[in-house]
Short mmCIF file of C-alpha atoms in Angstrom, two decimals:
data_model
loop_
_atom_site.label_atom_id
_atom_site.label_comp_id
_atom_site.label_asym_id
_atom_site.label_seq_id
_atom_site.Cartn_x
_atom_site.Cartn_y
_atom_site.Cartn_z
CA MET B 569 -18.60 51.23 -33.03
CA ILE B 570 -18.41 51.88 -36.66
CA TYR B 571 -22.23 52.21 -37.34
CA VAL B 572 -22.68 54.32 -34.04
CA SER B 573 -20.05 56.72 -35.39
CA SER B 574 -21.76 56.71 -39.01
CA PHE B 575 -25.30 57.45 -37.34
CA ILE B 576 -23.56 60.71 -35.76
CA CYS B 577 -21.71 62.06 -38.39
CA LYS B 578 -25.11 61.47 -40.65
CA ASN B 579 -27.05 63.39 -38.54
CA VAL B 580 -24.39 66.51 -38.30
CA ASN B 581 -26.71 69.40 -39.41
CA THR B 582 -24.59 72.30 -40.41
CA LYS B 583 -22.66 73.94 -43.49
CA ASN B 584 -21.03 71.46 -46.08
CA ALA B 585 -17.44 72.60 -44.39
CA VAL B 586 -18.56 71.61 -40.79
CA ILE B 587 -20.38 68.44 -42.30
CA ALA B 588 -17.12 67.56 -44.46
CA ALA B 589 -14.90 68.20 -41.18
CA THR B 590 -17.18 66.46 -38.96
CA ALA B 591 -17.49 63.26 -41.30
CA GLY B 592 -13.71 63.17 -41.54
CA GLY B 593 -13.31 63.58 -37.69
CA CYS B 594 -15.63 60.99 -37.06
CA LEU B 595 -13.97 58.65 -39.83
CA VAL B 596 -10.53 59.27 -38.08
CA THR B 597 -12.14 58.55 -34.72
CA ALA B 598 -13.60 55.25 -36.00
CA SER B 599 -10.48 54.06 -37.53
CA VAL B 600 -8.74 54.70 -34.49
CA PHE B 601 -11.40 52.86 -31.92
CA LEU B 602 -11.58 50.25 -34.14
CA SER B 603 -7.95 49.50 -34.30
CA LYS B 604 -7.86 49.73 -30.52
CA THR B 605 -10.76 47.47 -30.56
CA ASN B 606 -8.64 44.79 -32.78
CA LEU B 607 -5.73 45.13 -30.59
CA GLU B 608 -7.67 44.55 -27.18
CA GLU B 609 -9.14 41.42 -28.51
CA LYS B 610 -6.14 40.19 -29.90
CA LEU B 611 -4.76 40.75 -26.05
CA ASP B 612 -7.99 39.19 -24.61
CA HIS B 613 -7.56 36.26 -26.79
CA ASP B 614 -3.90 35.83 -25.97
CA THR B 615 -5.08 36.20 -22.24
CA ILE B 616 -7.81 33.50 -22.27
CA GLN B 617 -6.17 30.83 -24.66
CA SER B 618 -5.63 27.56 -22.77
CA PRO B 619 -1.70 27.64 -21.69
CA TYR B 620 -1.51 23.92 -22.66
CA SER B 621 -0.08 22.12 -25.95
CA LYS B 622 -3.41 21.51 -27.43
CA ILE B 623 -3.70 17.96 -28.80
CA PRO B 624 -6.13 18.05 -32.48
CA ILE B 625 -9.49 16.41 -32.02
CA ASP B 626 -8.87 14.59 -35.58
CA PHE B 627 -6.05 13.08 -34.05
CA MET B 628 -6.51 9.69 -34.90
CA GLU B 629 -7.65 10.76 -38.65
CA ARG B 630 -4.26 12.45 -39.24
CA ILE B 631 -2.60 8.98 -38.33
CA THR B 632 -4.93 7.15 -41.05
CA GLN B 633 -3.78 10.06 -43.56
CA LYS B 634 0.29 8.82 -43.34
CA PRO B 635 1.35 7.04 -46.82
CA TYR B 636 2.74 4.04 -44.83
CA ILE B 637 -0.57 2.99 -43.23
CA SER B 638 -1.75 0.47 -45.51
CA ASP B 639 -5.01 -0.95 -43.27
CA THR B 640 -6.84 2.25 -41.97
CA LYS B 641 -8.97 -0.45 -40.26
CA ARG B 642 -6.11 -1.02 -37.17
CA ILE B 643 -6.57 2.94 -36.41
CA PRO B 644 -9.32 3.58 -33.94
CA LYS B 645 -11.87 6.22 -34.35
CA THR B 646 -11.27 8.19 -31.11
CA LEU B 647 -8.18 8.92 -29.00
CA ARG B 648 -9.13 7.14 -25.41
CA ILE B 649 -7.08 9.20 -22.66
CA LEU B 650 -7.77 8.26 -18.72
CA SER B 651 -7.30 11.19 -16.29
CA ILE B 652 -7.14 10.79 -12.51
CA ASP B 653 -7.80 13.56 -10.63
CA ILE B 654 -6.45 16.23 -13.37
CA PRO B 655 -9.80 18.54 -14.56
CA GLU B 656 -7.45 20.89 -16.62
CA MET B 657 -7.66 17.66 -19.01
CA ARG B 658 -10.77 19.20 -20.76
CA GLU B 659 -8.66 21.91 -21.89
CA ALA B 660 -6.06 20.21 -23.70
CA PHE B 661 -7.75 19.79 -27.10
CA ASP B 662 -8.77 22.04 -29.67
CA GLY B 663 -12.47 21.22 -29.87
CA ASP B 664 -15.53 21.39 -27.69
CA CYS B 665 -15.65 18.93 -24.96
CA TRP B 666 -18.75 18.47 -22.96
CA VAL B 667 -19.84 15.90 -20.02
CA ASP B 668 -22.15 12.86 -21.62
CA PHE B 669 -24.82 12.89 -19.13
CA SER B 670 -25.63 9.22 -20.57
CA LYS B 671 -23.10 7.55 -18.72
CA ILE B 672 -23.78 7.41 -15.12
CA TYR B 673 -21.47 6.05 -12.63
CA PRO B 674 -23.16 5.20 -9.61
CA ASP B 675 -21.91 3.84 -6.36
CA GLU B 676 -22.74 0.85 -4.23
CA ILE B 677 -22.36 -1.20 -7.42
CA ALA B 678 -19.75 -3.80 -5.25
CA PRO B 679 -20.95 -5.20 -1.98
CA ALA B 680 -20.03 -3.08 0.75
CA LYS B 681 -17.65 -3.93 3.03
CA LYS B 682 -18.88 -4.95 6.84
CA ILE B 683 -16.96 -3.41 10.05
CA GLY B 684 -17.64 -4.48 13.51
CA ASN B 685 -18.23 -7.77 13.28
CA ASP B 686 -17.29 -8.63 16.91
CA THR B 687 -19.98 -5.84 18.07
CA PRO B 688 -23.40 -6.02 18.57
CA GLU B 689 -23.69 -3.52 15.62
CA VAL B 690 -22.34 -4.34 12.39
CA ARG B 691 -21.94 -1.31 10.17
CA LYS B 692 -21.67 -1.01 6.23
CA ILE B 693 -19.09 0.47 4.26
CA MET B 694 -20.44 1.88 0.65
CA GLN B 695 -17.96 1.11 -2.01
CA LYS B 696 -17.56 4.36 -4.29
CA SER B 697 -17.36 4.52 -8.04
CA PHE B 698 -13.41 4.96 -9.15
CA VAL B 699 -14.62 6.46 -12.44
CA LYS B 700 -16.60 9.92 -12.06
CA SER B 701 -17.63 11.35 -15.44
CA LEU B 702 -17.35 10.58 -19.45
CA VAL B 703 -16.14 13.52 -21.64
CA ARG B 704 -16.31 13.73 -25.31
CA CYS B 705 -14.53 16.21 -27.27
CA ARG B 706 -15.49 17.13 -30.67
CA ASN B 707 -14.75 19.35 -33.89
CA LYS B 708 -16.85 20.32 -36.80
CA LYS B 709 -16.76 16.95 -37.96
CA LYS B 710 -17.09 13.98 -35.27
CA THR B 711 -16.17 12.97 -32.22
CA GLY B 712 -12.52 12.30 -31.89
CA VAL B 713 -11.78 12.45 -27.99
CA GLU B 714 -12.97 10.43 -25.25
CA LEU B 715 -11.75 11.08 -21.84
CA LEU B 716 -12.50 9.27 -18.92
CA GLU B 717 -12.42 11.22 -15.37
CA ALA B 718 -11.64 9.26 -12.17
CA SER B 719 -10.66 10.44 -8.84
CA VAL B 720 -8.74 8.47 -6.09
CA SER B 721 -8.76 11.89 -3.89
CA ASN B 722 -12.92 11.20 -3.43
CA LEU B 723 -11.78 7.88 -1.84
CA ASN B 724 -10.00 9.67 1.04
CA PRO B 725 -12.06 13.19 1.14
CA ARG B 726 -10.89 13.87 5.01
CA ASN B 727 -7.18 12.85 3.72
CA MET B 728 -6.94 10.32 7.01
CA ARG B 729 -4.20 8.47 8.11
CA ARG B 730 -2.99 5.60 10.23
CA THR B 731 -0.11 5.43 12.39
CA TYR B 732 1.30 3.43 15.88
CA GLN B 733 1.62 5.13 19.24
CA GLY B 734 2.84 2.57 21.70
CA GLY B 735 1.53 -0.48 19.75
CA SER B 736 -1.96 0.61 19.66
CA LEU B 737 -3.27 1.87 16.44
CA MET B 738 -4.75 5.49 16.11
CA LYS B 739 -6.63 7.01 13.29
CA TYR B 740 -6.45 11.11 12.58
CA ASN B 741 -7.53 13.38 10.01
CA ILE B 742 -5.05 15.26 8.53
CA ASP B 743 -7.01 18.09 6.86
CA GLU B 744 -8.52 19.13 10.48
CA GLY B 745 -5.28 18.69 12.28
CA HIS B 746 -2.09 19.70 10.15
CA GLU B 747 0.00 21.08 13.50
CA GLN B 748 -0.52 17.78 14.74
CA GLU B 749 0.75 15.35 12.13
CA ASP B 750 4.43 16.08 12.86
CA LYS B 751 3.86 15.06 16.46
CA LEU B 752 2.00 12.23 15.39
CA LYS B 753 5.59 11.53 13.29
CA ASN B 754 7.45 12.04 16.07
CA VAL B 755 5.83 9.78 18.31
CA ALA B 756 5.86 7.04 15.92
CA GLU B 757 9.40 7.64 15.37
CA THR B 758 10.07 7.38 19.11
CA ASP B 759 8.29 4.02 19.17
CA ASP B 760 10.13 2.49 15.80
CA LYS B 761 13.35 3.26 17.41
CA GLY B 762 12.70 1.19 20.55
CA GLY B 763 12.35 4.38 23.10
CA ASP B 764 10.20 4.22 25.86
CA SER B 765 6.67 4.98 24.94
CA SER B 766 6.04 6.45 28.31
CA LYS B 767 8.57 9.14 27.70
CA ALA B 768 7.71 9.97 23.99
CA LEU B 769 5.57 12.87 23.20
CA LYS B 770 2.63 12.96 24.56
CA LEU B 771 -0.69 13.99 22.12
CA PRO B 772 -2.59 17.20 23.46
CA GLU B 773 -6.29 16.34 24.05
CA GLU B 774 -7.23 18.82 21.21
CA THR B 775 -5.73 16.24 18.55
CA ASN B 776 -8.50 15.74 15.94
CA LEU B 777 -8.60 11.67 16.10
CA SER B 778 -10.95 10.09 13.88
CA THR B 779 -14.74 9.02 15.18
CA ASP B 780 -16.63 5.82 14.11
CA ASP B 781 -18.77 8.49 11.94
CA ASP B 782 -15.20 9.36 10.01
CA GLU B 783 -14.92 5.63 10.01
CA LEU B 784 -17.14 5.46 6.72
CA ASP B 785 -14.73 7.64 4.77
CA ALA B 786 -11.90 6.09 5.35
CA PRO B 787 -9.70 4.83 2.45
CA TRP B 788 -8.59 1.39 4.12
CA ASN B 789 -12.39 0.36 3.91
CA GLN B 790 -12.57 1.12 0.09
CA TYR B 791 -11.24 -2.49 -1.81
CA ALA B 792 -13.51 -2.05 -5.11
CA TRP B 793 -11.98 0.71 -6.41
CA ILE B 794 -8.52 -1.38 -7.17
CA GLU B 795 -10.53 -3.76 -9.36
CA GLU B 796 -12.03 -1.24 -11.59
CA LEU B 797 -8.91 0.46 -12.08
CA GLN B 798 -7.31 -2.70 -13.18
CA ILE B 799 -10.16 -4.00 -15.63
CA ARG B 800 -10.42 -0.71 -17.26
CA VAL B 801 -6.95 -0.41 -17.85
CA GLN B 802 -6.93 -3.82 -19.04
CA GLY B 803 -10.14 -3.33 -21.30
CA ARG B 804 -11.99 -6.17 -19.91
CA VAL B 805 -14.98 -3.64 -19.92
CA PRO B 806 -16.09 -1.09 -22.19
CA PHE B 807 -14.32 2.30 -22.46
CA GLY B 808 -16.79 4.57 -20.44
CA GLY B 809 -19.08 2.15 -19.80
CA THR B 810 -21.19 1.11 -16.65
CA LEU B 811 -19.86 -1.50 -14.56
CA SER B 812 -21.89 -4.62 -13.28
CA PRO B 813 -22.16 -7.06 -10.30
CA SER B 814 -20.66 -10.41 -10.78
CA SER B 815 -22.53 -13.31 -10.23
CA SER B 816 -22.28 -15.12 -6.68
CA LEU B 817 -20.68 -18.02 -8.25
CA THR B 818 -18.03 -15.95 -9.80
CA ARG B 819 -17.44 -14.18 -6.89
CA LEU B 820 -17.16 -17.45 -5.23
CA ILE B 821 -14.66 -18.87 -7.24
CA PHE B 822 -12.77 -16.20 -8.66
CA GLY B 823 -13.31 -13.16 -6.12
CA ASN B 824 -14.24 -10.96 -8.75
CA VAL B 825 -16.98 -8.16 -7.44
CA TYR B 826 -17.27 -6.85 -11.10
CA LYS B 827 -18.37 -8.64 -14.60
CA PHE B 828 -16.24 -8.79 -17.48
CA GLU B 829 -17.89 -7.89 -20.49
CA VAL B 830 -15.28 -7.64 -22.62
CA PRO B 831 -14.13 -11.34 -24.00
CA SER B 832 -10.99 -12.42 -24.56
CA SER B 833 -9.27 -12.91 -28.20
CA ARG B 834 -7.85 -16.38 -27.00
CA ALA B 835 -9.87 -19.39 -27.80
CA LEU B 836 -10.32 -22.35 -25.50
CA TRP B 837 -8.02 -24.65 -27.53
CA GLU B 838 -5.31 -22.79 -27.29
CA PHE B 839 -4.78 -23.62 -23.40
CA PHE B 840 -3.87 -27.25 -24.87
CA VAL B 841 -1.00 -26.37 -27.25
CA PRO B 842 2.53 -25.04 -26.49
CA PRO B 843 2.90 -21.37 -26.01
CA LEU B 844 4.18 -20.35 -29.27
CA TRP B 845 0.71 -21.20 -30.86
CA HIS B 846 -1.07 -18.91 -28.13
CA ARG B 847 -2.44 -15.26 -29.52
CA ASP B 848 -2.36 -12.19 -27.77
CA PRO B 849 -5.52 -12.18 -25.44
CA ALA B 850 -6.08 -8.64 -25.60
CA GLY B 851 -5.93 -9.01 -29.73
CA ILE B 852 -5.46 -6.25 -31.81
CA GLU B 853 -6.99 -3.19 -31.84
CA GLY B 854 -8.99 -1.65 -34.63
CA ALA B 855 -12.07 0.35 -34.88
CA ASP B 856 -14.74 -2.37 -35.57
CA GLN B 857 -13.36 -5.22 -33.10
CA ASN B 858 -14.83 -5.72 -29.38
CA ASN B 859 -11.52 -6.93 -27.64
CA TRP B 860 -9.28 -5.80 -24.73
CA ALA B 861 -6.75 -3.56 -26.74
CA SER B 862 -9.98 -1.96 -28.44
CA GLN B 863 -11.25 -0.86 -24.99
CA LYS B 864 -8.52 -0.18 -23.01
CA PRO B 865 -7.12 3.53 -22.99
CA HIS B 866 -4.02 4.76 -25.21
CA ALA B 867 -2.79 6.63 -22.31
CA VAL B 868 -3.13 7.14 -18.68
CA ILE B 869 -2.43 10.47 -16.41
CA ALA B 870 -2.48 11.24 -13.11
CA ASP B 871 -1.87 14.24 -10.14
CA GLY B 872 0.43 12.52 -7.95
CA ALA B 873 -0.12 14.78 -5.34
CA ALA B 874 -4.09 13.80 -4.98
CA MET B 875 -2.84 10.01 -5.54
CA GLN B 876 -0.55 10.43 -2.01
CA ARG B 877 -3.88 10.47 -0.15
CA ILE B 878 -4.38 6.89 -0.60
CA PRO B 879 -1.26 4.93 0.16
CA GLY B 880 0.38 2.75 -2.56
CA SER B 881 -2.23 3.94 -5.21
CA LEU B 882 0.34 5.14 -7.01
CA ARG B 883 2.76 1.73 -7.46
CA PHE B 884 -0.21 0.03 -7.94
CA LEU B 885 -1.32 2.21 -10.94
CA GLN B 886 2.11 2.16 -12.44
CA LYS B 887 2.06 -1.62 -11.92
CA ALA B 888 -1.31 -2.37 -13.72
CA CYS B 889 -0.08 -0.04 -16.62
CA GLN B 890 3.17 -1.40 -16.81
CA GLU B 891 1.43 -5.33 -17.28
CA THR B 892 -1.01 -3.88 -19.94
CA GLU B 893 1.67 -1.77 -21.82
CA VAL B 894 -0.38 1.54 -21.25
CA PRO B 895 2.08 4.86 -21.25
CA LEU B 896 1.46 6.36 -17.94
CA PHE B 897 2.22 10.50 -17.34
CA ILE B 898 2.73 11.82 -13.81
CA VAL B 899 2.53 15.44 -13.09
CA ASN B 900 2.44 17.31 -10.19
CA ASP B 901 4.95 15.02 -8.06
CA PRO B 902 8.05 15.49 -6.56
CA ARG B 903 8.69 12.11 -6.50
CA VAL B 904 10.28 10.35 -9.57
CA TRP B 905 8.45 7.30 -11.41
CA GLY B 906 10.78 6.76 -13.73
CA GLY B 907 10.43 8.32 -17.12
CA ASN B 908 7.19 8.97 -16.78
CA THR B 909 7.37 11.71 -14.19
CA HIS B 910 6.64 15.57 -15.74
CA GLN B 911 6.88 19.00 -14.26
CA ASP B 912 3.82 20.16 -15.68
CA LEU B 913 0.78 19.48 -17.72
CA ASN B 914 2.05 21.03 -20.86
CA GLU B 915 5.15 18.58 -20.79
CA ALA B 916 3.17 15.89 -20.34
CA LEU B 917 0.73 16.49 -23.01
CA GLN B 918 3.82 17.13 -25.36
CA ASP B 919 5.31 13.77 -24.77
CA MET B 920 1.95 11.72 -24.43
CA ARG B 921 1.25 12.70 -28.07
CA LYS B 922 4.35 11.41 -29.10
CA THR B 923 4.21 8.31 -27.06
CA ILE B 924 0.59 7.51 -28.42
CA LYS B 925 1.57 8.21 -32.37
CA TYR B 926 4.22 5.79 -31.73
CA LYS B 927 2.33 3.00 -30.21
CA ILE B 928 -0.63 3.61 -32.94
CA VAL B 929 1.62 3.43 -35.85
CA LYS B 930 3.50 0.56 -34.22
CA ASP B 931 0.62 -1.93 -33.92
CA SER B 932 -1.08 -0.91 -36.91
CA ILE B 933 1.57 -1.76 -39.65
CA ARG B 934 2.34 -4.81 -37.58
CA GLY B 935 2.27 -8.33 -39.80
CA THR B 936 1.95 -5.80 -42.88
CA GLY B 937 4.36 -5.66 -45.38
CA PHE B 938 5.64 -2.52 -44.75
CA GLU B 939 6.86 -4.02 -41.45
CA TRP B 940 8.32 -6.94 -42.89
CA GLY B 941 10.40 -4.58 -45.06
CA ARG B 942 11.29 -2.62 -41.76
CA LEU B 943 12.30 -5.65 -40.21
CA LEU B 944 14.09 -6.90 -43.29
CA GLY B 945 16.00 -3.53 -43.56
CA ARG B 946 16.94 -3.41 -39.68
CA MET B 947 17.93 -7.28 -40.43
CA GLU B 948 20.39 -6.32 -43.25
CA THR B 949 21.68 -3.24 -41.14
CA GLU B 950 22.35 -5.62 -38.20
CA THR B 951 24.00 -8.14 -40.28
CA SER B 952 25.96 -5.45 -42.27
CA TRP B 953 27.10 -3.98 -38.82
CA GLN B 954 27.74 -7.23 -37.30
CA ALA B 955 30.03 -8.16 -40.33
CA LYS B 956 31.60 -4.68 -40.17
CA ASP B 957 32.37 -5.53 -36.65
CA MET B 958 33.60 -8.78 -36.71
CA GLY B 959 36.23 -7.47 -39.72
CA ARG B 960 37.27 -4.83 -37.38
CA ARG B 961 37.98 -6.92 -34.54
CA THR B 962 39.62 -9.33 -37.08
CA ARG B 963 41.96 -6.92 -38.43
CA GLU B 964 42.76 -5.45 -34.64
CA ALA B 965 43.62 -9.27 -33.39
CA VAL B 966 45.83 -9.51 -36.53
CA GLN B 967 47.66 -6.35 -35.46
CA GLU B 968 48.10 -7.08 -31.94
CA ALA B 969 49.44 -10.37 -33.17
CA ASN B 970 51.91 -8.97 -34.97
CA ARG B 971 52.86 -5.73 -32.53
CA ARG B 972 53.13 -8.91 -30.35
CA LEU B 973 55.70 -11.06 -32.59
CA LYS B 974 57.50 -7.92 -33.33
CA GLN B 975 57.91 -7.17 -29.71
CA GLU B 976 59.10 -10.79 -29.29
CA LYS B 977 61.57 -10.92 -32.07
CA ALA B 978 63.09 -7.56 -30.67
CA HIS B 979 63.52 -8.79 -27.11
CA ASN B 980 65.26 -12.05 -28.07
CA TRP B 981 68.95 -12.16 -29.37
CA SER B 982 69.30 -15.45 -29.14
CA ASN B 983 69.67 -16.14 -32.80
CA PHE B 984 71.55 -13.16 -33.62
CA SER B 985 74.72 -13.01 -35.77
CA VAL B 986 77.80 -11.71 -34.47
CA ASP B 987 77.84 -8.60 -36.47
CA LYS B 988 74.04 -8.16 -35.57
CA LEU B 989 74.67 -8.60 -31.83
CA ARG B 990 77.56 -5.84 -32.28
CA LYS B 991 75.21 -3.39 -34.00
CA LYS B 992 72.98 -3.96 -31.11
CA LEU B 993 75.29 -3.37 -28.39
CA ILE B 994 76.72 -0.01 -29.97
CA GLU B 995 72.94 1.12 -30.22
CA HIS B 996 72.52 0.77 -26.99
CA LYS B 997 76.21 2.10 -26.01
CA VAL B 998 77.59 -0.66 -24.65
CA ILE B 999 80.19 -0.91 -27.48
CA ARG B 1000 82.15 2.73 -28.59
CA ASP B 1001 83.40 2.56 -32.00
CA SER B 1002 86.19 5.15 -32.17
CA PRO B 1003 86.16 7.61 -34.52
CA GLU B 1004 89.65 7.45 -35.77
CA SER B 1005 90.47 4.26 -38.12
CA GLY B 1006 92.43 1.75 -36.60
CA LYS B 1007 91.76 1.76 -33.31
CA ALA B 1008 90.07 -0.57 -30.93
CA PRO B 1009 86.32 -0.09 -30.05
CA THR B 1010 86.01 1.02 -26.57
CA TYR B 1011 83.83 -1.56 -24.25
CA SER B 1012 81.83 -0.66 -20.66
CA ASP B 1013 83.17 -2.23 -17.49
CA ALA B 1014 80.35 -4.40 -16.96
CA MET B 1015 80.80 -5.78 -20.80
CA VAL B 1016 84.23 -6.59 -19.93
CA GLN B 1017 83.19 -8.09 -16.90
CA LEU B 1018 80.51 -9.93 -18.85
CA ALA B 1019 82.62 -11.30 -21.14
CA GLN B 1020 85.48 -12.22 -19.22
CA TYR B 1021 82.70 -14.32 -17.23
CA CYS B 1022 81.49 -15.85 -20.23
CA VAL B 1023 85.10 -16.93 -21.32
CA ASP B 1024 85.84 -18.68 -18.10
CA ALA B 1025 82.48 -20.38 -18.20
CA SER B 1026 83.24 -21.48 -21.63
CA LEU B 1027 87.00 -22.59 -20.34
CA LEU B 1028 85.70 -24.17 -17.26
CA GLU B 1029 82.66 -26.45 -19.41
CA LYS B 1030 85.65 -27.32 -21.80
CA GLU B 1031 87.60 -28.60 -19.54
CA LYS B 1032 85.05 -30.71 -17.85
CA THR B 1033 84.30 -31.74 -21.34
CA SER B 1034 87.79 -33.02 -21.71
CA ASP B 1035 88.02 -34.98 -18.00
CA MET B 1036 84.80 -36.69 -18.95
CA ASN B 1037 86.35 -37.91 -22.22
CA ASN B 1038 89.86 -38.89 -20.66
CA SER B 1039 87.87 -40.95 -17.80
CA SER B 1040 85.54 -43.10 -20.54
CA GLU B 1041 88.38 -44.44 -22.19
CA PRO B 1042 90.84 -46.34 -19.54
CA THR B 1043 86.85 -48.02 -18.85
CA HIS B 1044 86.65 -49.03 -22.32
CA SER B 1045 90.11 -50.46 -22.64
CA VAL B 1046 89.80 -52.67 -19.44
CA GLN B 1047 86.26 -54.11 -20.98
CA SER B 1048 87.96 -54.96 -24.16
CA ASP B 1049 90.47 -56.90 -22.30
CA LYS B 1050 87.89 -58.95 -20.55
CA GLU B 1051 86.38 -59.76 -23.77
CA GLN B 1052 89.41 -61.06 -25.39
CA SER B 1053 90.16 -63.23 -22.19
CA SER B 1054 86.62 -64.45 -22.25
CA ASP B 1055 87.31 -65.22 -25.77
CA VAL B 1056 90.38 -67.57 -25.11
CA ALA B 1057 89.23 -69.54 -22.08
CA THR B 1058 85.95 -70.08 -24.64
CA THR B 1059 88.34 -71.44 -27.10
#
């Protein structure tokens, strides 16, 4: 726009004053238009800017620059993420992302499932691939992120369900029969409560029940995706690699339909030694190591609403990630799956970035001097805390013992002297001293009665003691007389 205005100003063929005025007006117009254009570009940039919290492409390279990372070989070169039914993940990075068309994930690698064995016509169900594409993201320098896109909703495109009515199995499509879903649910609830199936809600004729052709897309006929999900999360195949079918012997003995291409880091001789000497079969992640830890994803993020198309898929995914210690993040799901459920993608990306960084740094310093120093410092801190806690508990125990001893002494008046006992009775107002000198103190009625009782009991005790002494003296004299007479007789 500036060039157009300048061109117009240069071609004004009038007098000098008119030319100057026209040029000034053109410059003002150009400056105003330029400022307006910059403002519009800024607004457009803010509008098209991704609403998600961007993850840098050089995320791993930034970690290697940390001062406490001594061995950079343990830091992977690329960030590996498995995304399930979340296409928005391509916009979650601050670089250019494109699909790697050299990686193809065809269907029918696993053996087809046969149905209708009891019928003359046996039908084969094609097993679909769980992973669909591999997306690579890079900046001006190099590729820093590998995003493996998978889909569970593709395994059930018609959103089919199964229910029971009157003991018989019924199959129907939700997408084409939303109005009948509640009716089918009411029928199932009536049967579960033990109601009469004849009185239950009858399905209308227009209920969209599944046909034999719909059975080809039914999710209960897909079984290979479970093993593919498991081995990709475990890292038993290269990340983003194409799967290969297993041999017939392996399939017969172990039941695996896919070939494990990444070996275990545990040697064969370790099976004959105590478990204390066993190494981790996943190994240690590194840039140039071919083991499970270097091939499994750093994080898995899934759409909970899409995974509801396959009942139990989200629970299986959570179990697989928990066994392999891979962080799992769930979005768009009202159900709560532990602490990994997030309201939106932006919140999940922020949590993912922190979790991945902590896990990579923790694994990279394992066995290094920094980790030993950290463990030693933690041990010293723990020991100091335990010593302080033991001293605190000892002081509290001594104080409690002193308090109990003081209480026992305060309540035990048996060893008090006369003056001390009199003072105690005066403190409790049992005895009242007269303020006038020479007068006797005043005693309470209960004190007088108790003192009289004590005097009577003491006199009675003395009388009994004197009676016993008097009765014992004659007996002694009679015995002495008998002894004298026996002596005389003996003489």
